Short mmCIF file of N, CA and C in Angstrom, two decimals:
data_model
loop_
_atom_site.label_atom_id
_atom_site.label_comp_id
_atom_site.label_asym_id
_atom_site.label_seq_id
_atom_site.Cartn_x
_atom_site.Cartn_y
_atom_site.Cartn_z
N MET A 1 29.38 204.52 -103.01
CA MET A 1 28.73 203.04 -102.80
C MET A 1 27.71 203.08 -104.04
N SER A 2 27.62 201.91 -104.62
CA SER A 2 26.61 201.75 -105.64
C SER A 2 25.25 201.78 -105.14
N ALA A 3 24.37 201.89 -106.18
CA ALA A 3 22.76 201.90 -105.66
C ALA A 3 22.35 200.39 -105.34
N ARG A 4 21.84 200.39 -104.25
CA ARG A 4 21.39 198.93 -103.80
C ARG A 4 20.17 198.62 -104.42
N SER A 5 19.63 197.28 -104.55
CA SER A 5 18.39 196.80 -105.19
C SER A 5 17.64 195.98 -104.31
N GLY A 6 17.55 196.40 -102.74
CA GLY A 6 16.51 195.52 -102.21
C GLY A 6 15.34 195.93 -101.91
N LYS A 7 14.61 195.71 -100.65
CA LYS A 7 13.18 196.21 -100.55
C LYS A 7 13.01 197.67 -100.52
N GLU A 8 14.25 198.58 -100.48
CA GLU A 8 14.01 199.99 -100.40
C GLU A 8 14.27 200.45 -101.81
N SER A 9 14.32 199.64 -102.73
CA SER A 9 14.92 200.05 -104.31
C SER A 9 13.97 201.09 -104.93
N ILE A 10 14.35 202.36 -104.82
CA ILE A 10 13.61 203.24 -105.70
C ILE A 10 14.41 204.31 -106.54
N ILE A 11 15.13 203.37 -107.38
CA ILE A 11 16.20 204.25 -108.15
C ILE A 11 15.58 204.52 -109.22
N HIS A 12 15.96 206.12 -109.50
CA HIS A 12 15.47 206.72 -110.71
C HIS A 12 16.80 207.02 -111.32
N GLN A 13 16.70 207.07 -112.93
CA GLN A 13 17.64 207.48 -113.72
C GLN A 13 17.12 208.72 -114.20
N LEU A 14 17.80 209.83 -114.53
CA LEU A 14 17.37 210.96 -115.19
C LEU A 14 18.12 211.61 -116.17
N GLU A 15 18.10 211.21 -117.47
CA GLU A 15 19.21 211.86 -118.58
C GLU A 15 19.44 213.42 -118.18
N LEU A 16 20.48 213.64 -118.53
CA LEU A 16 20.91 215.24 -118.47
C LEU A 16 20.42 215.82 -119.83
N PRO A 17 20.07 216.87 -119.73
CA PRO A 17 19.57 217.83 -120.84
C PRO A 17 20.62 217.96 -121.68
N ARG A 18 20.86 218.26 -123.16
CA ARG A 18 21.79 218.48 -124.09
C ARG A 18 22.79 219.11 -123.49
N THR A 19 22.58 220.09 -122.95
CA THR A 19 23.77 221.11 -122.52
C THR A 19 24.62 220.46 -121.29
N GLY A 20 23.97 219.37 -120.85
CA GLY A 20 24.94 218.54 -120.02
C GLY A 20 24.66 219.30 -118.32
N VAL A 21 24.00 220.29 -118.26
CA VAL A 21 23.78 221.16 -116.90
C VAL A 21 22.27 221.14 -116.48
N ARG A 22 21.96 220.81 -115.30
CA ARG A 22 20.69 221.05 -114.64
C ARG A 22 20.76 222.41 -113.98
N THR A 23 19.90 223.20 -113.76
CA THR A 23 19.96 224.37 -112.97
C THR A 23 19.28 223.82 -111.71
N ARG A 24 19.96 224.99 -110.66
CA ARG A 24 19.68 224.73 -109.40
C ARG A 24 17.71 224.50 -109.35
N ALA A 25 17.13 225.37 -109.95
CA ALA A 25 15.84 225.34 -109.82
C ALA A 25 15.25 223.77 -110.14
N GLU A 26 15.68 223.21 -111.20
CA GLU A 26 15.62 221.90 -111.74
C GLU A 26 15.86 220.95 -110.65
N PHE A 27 17.10 220.99 -110.29
CA PHE A 27 17.42 220.25 -108.98
C PHE A 27 16.59 219.97 -107.68
N GLU A 28 16.03 221.13 -107.38
CA GLU A 28 15.40 221.44 -106.20
C GLU A 28 13.90 220.73 -106.47
N THR A 29 13.66 220.76 -107.65
CA THR A 29 12.40 219.92 -108.01
C THR A 29 12.33 218.33 -107.86
N LEU A 30 13.60 217.93 -107.80
CA LEU A 30 13.87 216.35 -107.61
C LEU A 30 13.03 215.77 -106.55
N PRO A 31 12.71 214.57 -106.51
CA PRO A 31 11.81 214.09 -105.15
C PRO A 31 13.00 214.06 -104.11
N THR A 32 12.00 214.31 -102.95
CA THR A 32 12.90 214.25 -101.50
C THR A 32 13.37 212.90 -101.34
N VAL A 33 14.44 212.62 -100.93
CA VAL A 33 14.94 211.37 -100.86
C VAL A 33 14.85 210.80 -99.48
N PRO A 34 14.83 209.60 -99.12
CA PRO A 34 14.75 209.27 -97.80
C PRO A 34 16.07 209.41 -97.15
N ARG A 35 16.43 209.22 -95.96
CA ARG A 35 17.50 209.40 -95.20
C ARG A 35 18.37 208.22 -95.62
N GLY A 36 19.69 208.46 -95.59
CA GLY A 36 20.52 207.36 -96.30
C GLY A 36 20.54 207.11 -97.65
N TRP A 37 19.72 207.91 -98.68
CA TRP A 37 19.64 207.95 -99.80
C TRP A 37 20.37 209.17 -100.35
N ALA A 38 20.85 209.27 -101.56
CA ALA A 38 21.36 210.54 -102.36
C ALA A 38 21.24 210.54 -103.93
N TRP A 39 21.32 211.60 -104.10
CA TRP A 39 21.63 211.69 -105.76
C TRP A 39 22.89 211.84 -106.24
N GLU A 40 23.49 210.81 -107.10
CA GLU A 40 24.74 210.98 -107.39
C GLU A 40 24.80 210.79 -109.19
N LEU A 41 25.69 211.60 -109.71
CA LEU A 41 26.10 211.83 -110.93
C LEU A 41 26.73 210.54 -111.47
N ARG A 42 26.30 209.87 -112.42
CA ARG A 42 26.98 208.62 -112.82
C ARG A 42 26.85 208.39 -114.55
N SER A 43 27.92 208.66 -115.31
CA SER A 43 27.74 208.33 -116.30
C SER A 43 26.51 209.31 -116.92
N GLY A 44 26.58 210.61 -116.72
CA GLY A 44 25.64 211.36 -117.73
C GLY A 44 24.35 211.37 -117.02
N ARG A 45 23.88 210.65 -115.97
CA ARG A 45 22.67 210.34 -115.46
C ARG A 45 22.61 210.66 -114.02
N LEU A 46 21.65 211.24 -113.28
CA LEU A 46 21.13 211.35 -112.07
C LEU A 46 20.53 210.01 -111.49
N GLU A 47 21.54 209.33 -110.34
CA GLU A 47 20.78 208.06 -109.89
C GLU A 47 20.78 208.39 -108.72
N LEU A 48 19.83 208.18 -108.12
CA LEU A 48 19.11 207.85 -106.44
C LEU A 48 19.99 206.44 -106.10
N SER A 49 21.04 206.67 -105.23
CA SER A 49 21.74 205.59 -104.66
C SER A 49 21.83 205.72 -103.27
N LEU A 50 21.65 204.39 -102.67
CA LEU A 50 21.67 204.20 -101.25
C LEU A 50 23.13 204.36 -100.92
N MET A 51 23.35 204.97 -99.68
CA MET A 51 24.84 205.63 -99.22
C MET A 51 24.60 204.94 -97.77
N PRO A 52 24.91 203.41 -97.85
CA PRO A 52 24.91 203.04 -96.24
C PRO A 52 26.11 203.11 -95.37
N VAL A 53 26.87 204.21 -95.06
CA VAL A 53 28.17 204.28 -94.14
C VAL A 53 27.39 204.44 -93.05
N THR A 54 27.13 203.06 -92.47
CA THR A 54 26.56 203.07 -91.15
C THR A 54 27.98 202.84 -90.14
N PHE A 55 27.70 203.04 -88.92
CA PHE A 55 28.74 202.85 -87.95
C PHE A 55 29.40 201.48 -88.24
N TRP A 56 28.51 200.29 -88.32
CA TRP A 56 29.15 199.16 -88.62
C TRP A 56 30.12 199.01 -90.05
N TYR A 57 29.60 199.62 -91.06
CA TYR A 57 30.22 199.52 -92.30
C TYR A 57 31.74 200.23 -91.89
N SER A 58 31.76 201.45 -91.45
CA SER A 58 32.98 202.29 -91.18
C SER A 58 33.89 201.56 -90.21
N ARG A 59 33.48 200.79 -89.08
CA ARG A 59 34.03 200.18 -88.18
C ARG A 59 34.77 198.96 -88.87
N ILE A 60 34.02 198.08 -89.36
CA ILE A 60 34.46 196.96 -89.81
C ILE A 60 35.31 196.92 -90.86
N VAL A 61 35.04 198.15 -91.90
CA VAL A 61 36.03 198.16 -92.92
C VAL A 61 37.26 198.60 -92.51
N CYS A 62 37.54 199.47 -91.58
CA CYS A 62 38.32 200.11 -91.02
C CYS A 62 39.58 199.01 -90.13
N GLN A 63 38.73 197.99 -89.39
CA GLN A 63 39.12 197.11 -88.82
C GLN A 63 40.13 195.96 -89.77
N VAL A 64 39.35 195.80 -90.65
CA VAL A 64 40.02 194.91 -91.79
C VAL A 64 41.29 195.45 -92.49
N LEU A 65 41.10 196.49 -92.98
CA LEU A 65 42.07 197.29 -93.42
C LEU A 65 43.31 197.76 -92.56
N ASP A 66 43.00 198.00 -91.34
CA ASP A 66 44.01 197.79 -90.26
C ASP A 66 44.85 196.65 -90.08
N PHE A 67 44.21 195.55 -90.13
CA PHE A 67 44.64 194.45 -90.00
C PHE A 67 46.04 194.18 -91.42
N TRP A 68 45.61 194.68 -92.46
CA TRP A 68 46.49 194.55 -93.61
C TRP A 68 47.78 195.46 -93.45
N ARG A 69 47.40 196.52 -93.19
CA ARG A 69 48.24 197.88 -92.71
C ARG A 69 49.15 197.40 -91.75
N GLY A 70 48.76 196.48 -90.83
CA GLY A 70 49.72 196.29 -89.55
C GLY A 70 50.82 195.16 -90.37
N TYR A 71 50.61 194.54 -91.38
CA TYR A 71 51.54 193.82 -91.85
C TYR A 71 52.33 194.19 -93.22
N GLY A 72 52.23 195.65 -93.25
CA GLY A 72 53.06 196.33 -94.14
C GLY A 72 52.47 196.65 -95.52
N TYR A 73 51.42 196.33 -95.62
CA TYR A 73 50.49 196.74 -96.86
C TYR A 73 49.72 198.11 -96.71
N GLU A 74 49.78 198.79 -98.14
CA GLU A 74 49.23 200.16 -98.09
C GLU A 74 47.66 199.70 -98.40
N ALA A 75 46.82 200.43 -97.59
CA ALA A 75 45.35 200.05 -98.00
C ALA A 75 44.60 201.53 -97.92
N ALA A 76 43.32 201.26 -98.47
CA ALA A 76 42.64 202.52 -98.68
C ALA A 76 41.26 202.09 -98.53
N GLY A 77 40.31 203.09 -97.98
CA GLY A 77 38.82 202.65 -97.73
C GLY A 77 37.98 203.84 -97.24
N ASP A 78 36.73 203.62 -96.87
CA ASP A 78 35.77 204.45 -96.52
C ASP A 78 35.69 205.80 -97.28
N GLN A 79 35.64 206.74 -97.07
CA GLN A 79 35.39 207.74 -97.93
C GLN A 79 36.32 208.14 -99.17
N TYR A 80 37.69 207.65 -98.90
CA TYR A 80 38.34 207.97 -99.89
C TYR A 80 38.06 207.05 -101.05
N VAL A 81 37.80 205.88 -100.73
CA VAL A 81 37.08 204.51 -102.00
C VAL A 81 36.08 205.14 -102.58
N ALA A 82 35.14 205.36 -101.57
CA ALA A 82 33.70 205.74 -102.13
C ALA A 82 33.61 206.75 -102.94
N ASP A 83 34.50 207.85 -102.72
CA ASP A 83 34.56 208.99 -103.50
C ASP A 83 35.25 208.81 -104.93
N SER A 84 36.42 207.90 -105.15
CA SER A 84 36.91 207.89 -106.16
C SER A 84 36.69 206.32 -106.99
N GLY A 85 36.78 205.30 -106.37
CA GLY A 85 36.64 204.03 -106.86
C GLY A 85 38.08 203.63 -107.58
N PHE A 86 37.99 202.58 -108.34
CA PHE A 86 39.30 202.46 -109.00
C PHE A 86 38.71 201.86 -110.62
N ALA A 87 39.88 201.99 -111.52
CA ALA A 87 39.54 201.83 -112.78
C ALA A 87 39.15 200.11 -113.08
N ARG A 88 38.00 200.10 -113.71
CA ARG A 88 37.65 198.56 -114.25
C ARG A 88 38.10 198.55 -115.58
N GLY A 89 39.84 198.27 -115.51
CA GLY A 89 40.42 198.19 -117.04
C GLY A 89 41.19 199.34 -117.55
N GLU A 90 40.54 200.66 -117.33
CA GLU A 90 41.04 201.97 -117.62
C GLU A 90 40.69 202.77 -116.91
N ILE A 91 40.94 204.11 -116.70
CA ILE A 91 40.56 205.18 -115.95
C ILE A 91 39.30 205.81 -117.08
N GLY A 92 38.21 205.92 -116.39
CA GLY A 92 37.03 206.56 -117.02
C GLY A 92 35.79 206.45 -116.30
N GLN A 93 34.58 206.36 -117.10
CA GLN A 93 33.41 206.77 -116.31
C GLN A 93 33.01 205.28 -115.84
N HIS A 94 33.60 204.23 -116.18
CA HIS A 94 33.15 202.57 -115.66
C HIS A 94 33.96 202.08 -114.60
N ASN A 95 34.07 202.92 -113.69
CA ASN A 95 34.92 202.69 -112.49
C ASN A 95 33.96 201.87 -111.42
N PHE A 96 34.69 200.64 -110.77
CA PHE A 96 33.79 199.87 -109.74
C PHE A 96 34.33 200.50 -108.31
N VAL A 97 33.47 200.62 -107.47
CA VAL A 97 33.61 201.40 -106.22
C VAL A 97 33.51 200.23 -105.08
N ALA A 98 34.65 200.06 -104.24
CA ALA A 98 34.82 198.95 -103.31
C ALA A 98 35.08 199.77 -101.90
N ASP A 99 34.48 198.94 -101.02
CA ASP A 99 34.70 199.56 -99.46
C ASP A 99 36.11 199.76 -99.15
N GLY A 100 37.14 198.85 -99.50
CA GLY A 100 38.28 199.02 -99.09
C GLY A 100 39.28 198.14 -100.32
N VAL A 101 40.59 198.82 -100.59
CA VAL A 101 41.25 198.09 -101.12
C VAL A 101 42.77 197.93 -100.46
N VAL A 102 43.51 196.86 -100.92
CA VAL A 102 44.87 196.60 -100.37
C VAL A 102 45.65 196.53 -101.78
N PHE A 103 46.76 197.23 -101.54
CA PHE A 103 47.74 197.44 -102.90
C PHE A 103 48.56 196.37 -102.86
N GLN A 104 49.16 196.09 -104.07
CA GLN A 104 50.32 195.09 -104.07
C GLN A 104 51.47 195.56 -103.21
N PRO A 105 52.12 194.57 -102.68
CA PRO A 105 53.52 194.66 -101.78
C PRO A 105 54.41 195.77 -102.45
N GLY A 106 54.58 196.90 -101.57
CA GLY A 106 55.67 197.86 -102.38
C GLY A 106 55.13 198.64 -102.99
N HIS A 107 53.85 198.80 -103.29
CA HIS A 107 53.22 199.85 -104.06
C HIS A 107 52.72 200.90 -103.22
N ARG A 108 52.93 202.04 -103.19
CA ARG A 108 52.58 203.34 -102.62
C ARG A 108 52.02 204.38 -103.45
N PRO A 109 50.33 204.24 -103.67
CA PRO A 109 49.71 205.50 -104.37
C PRO A 109 50.18 206.75 -104.00
N ASP A 110 50.33 207.63 -105.09
CA ASP A 110 50.54 208.90 -105.04
C ASP A 110 49.44 209.57 -104.22
N LYS A 111 49.58 210.37 -103.17
CA LYS A 111 48.63 211.10 -102.21
C LYS A 111 47.52 211.80 -103.19
N HIS A 112 47.67 212.21 -104.20
CA HIS A 112 46.70 213.11 -104.94
C HIS A 112 45.76 211.91 -105.69
N SER A 113 46.00 210.72 -105.88
CA SER A 113 45.44 209.53 -106.82
C SER A 113 44.17 209.68 -106.54
N THR A 114 43.18 209.27 -107.58
CA THR A 114 41.84 209.02 -107.25
C THR A 114 41.11 207.88 -107.83
N THR A 115 42.12 207.37 -108.92
CA THR A 115 41.89 205.91 -109.44
C THR A 115 43.03 205.10 -109.23
N HIS A 116 42.69 203.71 -109.08
CA HIS A 116 43.72 202.73 -108.97
C HIS A 116 43.84 201.67 -110.17
N ALA A 117 44.80 201.52 -111.03
CA ALA A 117 44.85 200.54 -111.66
C ALA A 117 44.74 199.20 -111.50
N PRO A 118 43.85 198.28 -111.84
CA PRO A 118 43.88 196.73 -111.28
C PRO A 118 45.30 196.22 -111.04
N ALA A 119 46.30 196.48 -111.78
CA ALA A 119 47.32 196.05 -111.81
C ALA A 119 48.17 196.12 -110.19
N ASN A 120 47.59 197.32 -109.70
CA ASN A 120 48.11 197.69 -108.25
C ASN A 120 47.51 197.26 -107.01
N LEU A 121 46.33 196.44 -107.44
CA LEU A 121 45.30 196.22 -106.33
C LEU A 121 46.04 194.59 -106.05
N PHE A 122 45.68 194.45 -104.53
CA PHE A 122 46.41 192.76 -104.07
C PHE A 122 44.98 192.27 -103.57
N ALA A 123 44.05 193.15 -103.16
CA ALA A 123 42.89 192.51 -102.64
C ALA A 123 41.65 193.54 -102.62
N VAL A 124 40.65 193.17 -102.55
CA VAL A 124 39.46 194.19 -102.51
C VAL A 124 38.56 193.56 -101.46
N ILE A 125 38.06 194.54 -100.76
CA ILE A 125 36.88 194.48 -99.35
C ILE A 125 35.77 194.96 -99.73
N GLU A 126 34.60 194.17 -99.65
CA GLU A 126 33.54 194.45 -99.65
C GLU A 126 32.73 194.03 -98.29
N ALA A 127 31.96 195.13 -97.70
CA ALA A 127 31.19 194.66 -96.48
C ALA A 127 29.81 194.83 -96.78
N VAL A 128 28.93 193.86 -96.26
CA VAL A 128 27.78 193.55 -96.68
C VAL A 128 26.62 193.13 -95.51
N TRP A 129 25.47 193.38 -95.50
CA TRP A 129 24.79 192.75 -94.52
C TRP A 129 23.27 192.74 -94.93
N GLN A 130 22.84 193.12 -96.12
CA GLN A 130 21.50 192.68 -96.82
C GLN A 130 21.76 191.78 -98.01
N PRO A 131 20.38 191.10 -97.85
CA PRO A 131 20.71 190.05 -99.10
C PRO A 131 21.03 190.63 -100.47
N ALA A 132 20.63 191.71 -100.86
CA ALA A 132 20.71 192.52 -101.87
C ALA A 132 22.17 192.79 -102.16
N GLN A 133 22.92 193.15 -101.04
CA GLN A 133 24.21 193.48 -100.95
C GLN A 133 25.23 192.46 -101.16
N VAL A 134 24.79 191.21 -100.56
CA VAL A 134 25.55 190.01 -100.75
C VAL A 134 25.41 189.66 -102.25
N ARG A 135 24.21 189.56 -102.80
CA ARG A 135 24.38 189.25 -104.30
C ARG A 135 24.98 190.14 -105.18
N GLU A 136 25.19 191.34 -104.82
CA GLU A 136 25.82 192.42 -105.48
C GLU A 136 27.38 192.04 -105.53
N ALA A 137 27.73 191.69 -104.13
CA ALA A 137 29.35 191.35 -103.86
C ALA A 137 29.51 190.26 -104.74
N ILE A 138 28.67 189.05 -104.66
CA ILE A 138 28.99 188.09 -105.34
C ILE A 138 29.19 188.31 -106.83
N ASP A 139 28.27 189.22 -107.52
CA ASP A 139 28.36 189.42 -108.73
C ASP A 139 29.65 189.94 -109.27
N LYS A 140 30.21 190.67 -108.20
CA LYS A 140 31.57 191.21 -108.64
C LYS A 140 32.78 190.43 -108.63
N LEU A 141 32.49 189.06 -108.10
CA LEU A 141 33.64 188.38 -108.30
C LEU A 141 34.13 188.08 -109.86
N ARG A 142 33.14 188.16 -110.75
CA ARG A 142 33.29 187.79 -112.25
C ARG A 142 34.16 188.87 -112.74
N VAL A 143 33.94 190.41 -112.05
CA VAL A 143 34.60 191.62 -112.68
C VAL A 143 35.99 191.48 -112.18
N TYR A 144 35.84 191.25 -110.83
CA TYR A 144 37.30 191.50 -110.42
C TYR A 144 38.12 190.16 -110.75
N SER A 145 37.68 189.07 -110.96
CA SER A 145 38.57 188.18 -111.75
C SER A 145 39.19 188.34 -112.81
N MET A 146 38.01 189.17 -113.93
CA MET A 146 38.56 189.57 -114.86
C MET A 146 39.67 190.43 -115.12
N LEU A 147 39.66 191.41 -114.06
CA LEU A 147 40.68 192.42 -113.79
C LEU A 147 41.97 191.79 -113.23
N GLY A 148 42.01 190.56 -112.68
CA GLY A 148 43.04 189.63 -112.07
C GLY A 148 43.56 190.05 -111.00
N ILE A 149 42.63 190.61 -110.09
CA ILE A 149 43.02 191.03 -108.63
C ILE A 149 43.22 189.82 -107.87
N PRO A 150 44.09 189.59 -107.27
CA PRO A 150 44.55 188.18 -106.67
C PRO A 150 43.71 187.88 -105.48
N HIS A 151 42.94 188.83 -104.55
CA HIS A 151 42.12 188.43 -103.45
C HIS A 151 40.90 189.18 -103.42
N PHE A 152 39.97 188.72 -102.91
CA PHE A 152 38.43 189.40 -102.51
C PHE A 152 38.08 188.93 -101.39
N TRP A 153 37.91 189.52 -100.30
CA TRP A 153 37.41 189.57 -99.08
C TRP A 153 35.85 189.98 -99.04
N ILE A 154 34.95 189.15 -98.78
CA ILE A 154 33.47 189.73 -98.45
C ILE A 154 33.28 189.44 -97.06
N VAL A 155 32.94 190.75 -96.29
CA VAL A 155 32.56 190.66 -94.88
C VAL A 155 31.19 191.03 -94.66
N ARG A 156 30.53 189.83 -93.99
CA ARG A 156 29.14 189.90 -93.96
C ARG A 156 28.61 190.06 -92.46
N GLY A 157 27.57 191.01 -92.14
CA GLY A 157 27.47 191.30 -90.75
C GLY A 157 25.93 191.02 -90.64
N ASP A 158 25.54 190.66 -89.32
CA ASP A 158 24.04 190.35 -89.09
C ASP A 158 23.38 191.73 -89.04
N HIS A 159 22.61 191.88 -90.02
CA HIS A 159 21.54 192.94 -89.75
C HIS A 159 20.75 192.94 -88.55
N ASP A 160 20.29 191.84 -87.89
CA ASP A 160 19.27 191.81 -87.03
C ASP A 160 19.97 191.70 -85.67
N SER A 161 21.39 191.67 -85.52
CA SER A 161 22.16 191.81 -84.35
C SER A 161 22.83 192.71 -84.07
N ASP A 162 23.17 193.26 -82.65
CA ASP A 162 23.91 194.10 -82.18
C ASP A 162 25.24 193.94 -82.51
N ASP A 163 25.64 192.62 -82.79
CA ASP A 163 27.05 192.24 -82.75
C ASP A 163 27.80 193.05 -84.01
N LEU A 164 28.88 193.71 -83.36
CA LEU A 164 29.59 194.59 -84.50
C LEU A 164 31.01 193.44 -85.03
N ASP A 165 30.80 192.26 -85.01
CA ASP A 165 31.88 191.67 -85.81
C ASP A 165 31.14 191.46 -87.06
N GLY A 166 31.88 190.77 -87.85
CA GLY A 166 31.74 190.51 -89.36
C GLY A 166 32.59 189.01 -89.62
N PHE A 167 31.69 188.57 -90.39
CA PHE A 167 32.14 187.08 -91.09
C PHE A 167 32.89 187.24 -92.39
N VAL A 168 34.17 187.00 -92.50
CA VAL A 168 34.80 187.02 -93.57
C VAL A 168 35.01 185.87 -94.59
N SER A 169 34.54 186.03 -95.83
CA SER A 169 34.77 184.81 -97.05
C SER A 169 35.83 185.32 -97.64
N MET A 170 37.04 184.33 -97.76
CA MET A 170 38.34 184.91 -98.47
C MET A 170 38.28 184.42 -99.61
N TYR A 171 38.54 184.88 -100.77
CA TYR A 171 38.46 184.31 -102.12
C TYR A 171 39.75 184.62 -102.69
N GLU A 172 40.43 183.85 -103.52
CA GLU A 172 41.74 183.72 -103.98
C GLU A 172 41.69 183.21 -105.35
N LEU A 173 42.49 184.28 -106.42
CA LEU A 173 42.24 184.01 -107.70
C LEU A 173 42.87 182.81 -108.17
N VAL A 174 42.29 181.58 -108.60
CA VAL A 174 43.01 180.63 -108.89
C VAL A 174 42.72 180.18 -110.53
N GLY A 175 44.02 180.55 -111.41
CA GLY A 175 43.48 180.69 -112.99
C GLY A 175 42.63 181.94 -113.30
N GLU A 176 41.37 181.45 -113.91
CA GLU A 176 40.64 182.81 -114.11
C GLU A 176 39.29 182.66 -113.09
N ASP A 177 39.36 181.95 -112.02
CA ASP A 177 38.19 182.06 -111.22
C ASP A 177 38.47 182.23 -109.92
N TYR A 178 37.73 182.58 -109.01
CA TYR A 178 37.78 182.66 -107.34
C TYR A 178 37.57 181.57 -107.02
N LYS A 179 38.42 181.19 -106.09
CA LYS A 179 38.24 180.01 -105.24
C LYS A 179 38.12 180.15 -103.66
N LEU A 180 37.21 179.95 -102.91
CA LEU A 180 36.78 180.10 -101.46
C LEU A 180 38.08 179.31 -100.81
N THR A 181 39.05 180.12 -99.86
CA THR A 181 40.09 179.45 -99.68
C THR A 181 40.19 179.73 -97.99
N GLY A 182 39.05 180.29 -97.33
CA GLY A 182 39.03 180.25 -95.73
C GLY A 182 37.86 181.20 -95.46
N SER A 183 37.63 181.28 -94.27
CA SER A 183 36.73 182.24 -93.62
C SER A 183 36.73 182.12 -92.05
N ARG A 184 36.64 183.28 -91.61
CA ARG A 184 36.39 183.37 -90.04
C ARG A 184 36.01 184.61 -89.86
N LEU A 185 35.75 185.08 -88.29
CA LEU A 185 35.19 186.26 -87.90
C LEU A 185 36.33 187.48 -88.00
N VAL A 186 36.06 188.57 -88.23
CA VAL A 186 36.97 189.49 -88.19
C VAL A 186 38.11 189.68 -87.20
N SER A 187 37.24 189.46 -85.86
CA SER A 187 37.79 189.37 -84.53
C SER A 187 38.84 188.33 -84.66
N GLU A 188 38.69 187.16 -85.46
CA GLU A 188 39.86 186.04 -85.21
C GLU A 188 40.64 186.22 -86.13
N LEU A 189 40.86 187.24 -86.91
CA LEU A 189 41.99 187.15 -88.04
C LEU A 189 43.47 187.22 -87.10
N THR A 190 44.23 186.42 -87.78
CA THR A 190 45.68 186.29 -87.44
C THR A 190 46.45 186.31 -88.44
N PRO A 191 47.82 186.89 -88.05
CA PRO A 191 48.92 186.84 -89.11
C PRO A 191 49.21 185.75 -89.68
N ALA A 192 49.34 184.65 -88.54
CA ALA A 192 50.08 183.31 -89.03
C ALA A 192 49.18 182.77 -90.26
N ARG A 193 47.97 182.73 -90.28
CA ARG A 193 47.20 181.79 -91.25
C ARG A 193 46.47 182.74 -92.10
N ASP A 194 46.10 184.17 -91.95
CA ASP A 194 45.34 184.75 -92.84
C ASP A 194 46.13 186.03 -93.65
N VAL A 195 47.28 186.13 -93.44
CA VAL A 195 47.90 187.38 -94.19
C VAL A 195 48.62 186.38 -95.45
N VAL A 196 48.36 186.98 -96.85
CA VAL A 196 48.69 186.26 -97.89
C VAL A 196 50.06 186.42 -98.42
N SER A 197 50.80 185.46 -98.66
CA SER A 197 52.05 185.97 -99.42
C SER A 197 52.02 186.41 -100.72
N ALA A 198 52.92 187.46 -100.74
CA ALA A 198 53.07 187.97 -102.18
C ALA A 198 53.38 187.22 -103.38
N ASN A 199 53.88 186.12 -103.11
CA ASN A 199 54.55 184.96 -104.05
C ASN A 199 53.35 184.08 -104.53
#
């Protein structure tokens, strides 16, 4: 998951020493982070990142991906995607991480793959429930459209409610931009109107 920039934004970036190595003693002097945050190594920097893998996130992403799998699509999510991401144009340090991905019809990733070329992706799923996360997901519309990914679903949850459902905004790539083509609750997803044809 990427670092979030909401009211809890306490993101630090620390350049690595010239050797590229920090000793255990140096690592142990880093500030203690609040629950839900973790140090991550990104592009040669240590960054403090929010890791919001809550029950709602896990449940809602699995529910959406299971929906796609039920109709013949390969899909990946949860820790698999959070640990690997997929390549932004090419394999390397500039990967984007998504909460879930759905692969092109007929594409079956190698079981050892850790990154996925954009051409193999049919849909990207983002699950959000804080204003900063919503803004971040909307910002990704431009990047995903540049990569040519046909579908982008943003699932919003209600942070102040005990409801475990989510509201899906469905975007489809038309030309070079995404257009909103539908929206409904995750619990209301039905194959007749929601599974997108590969044509």
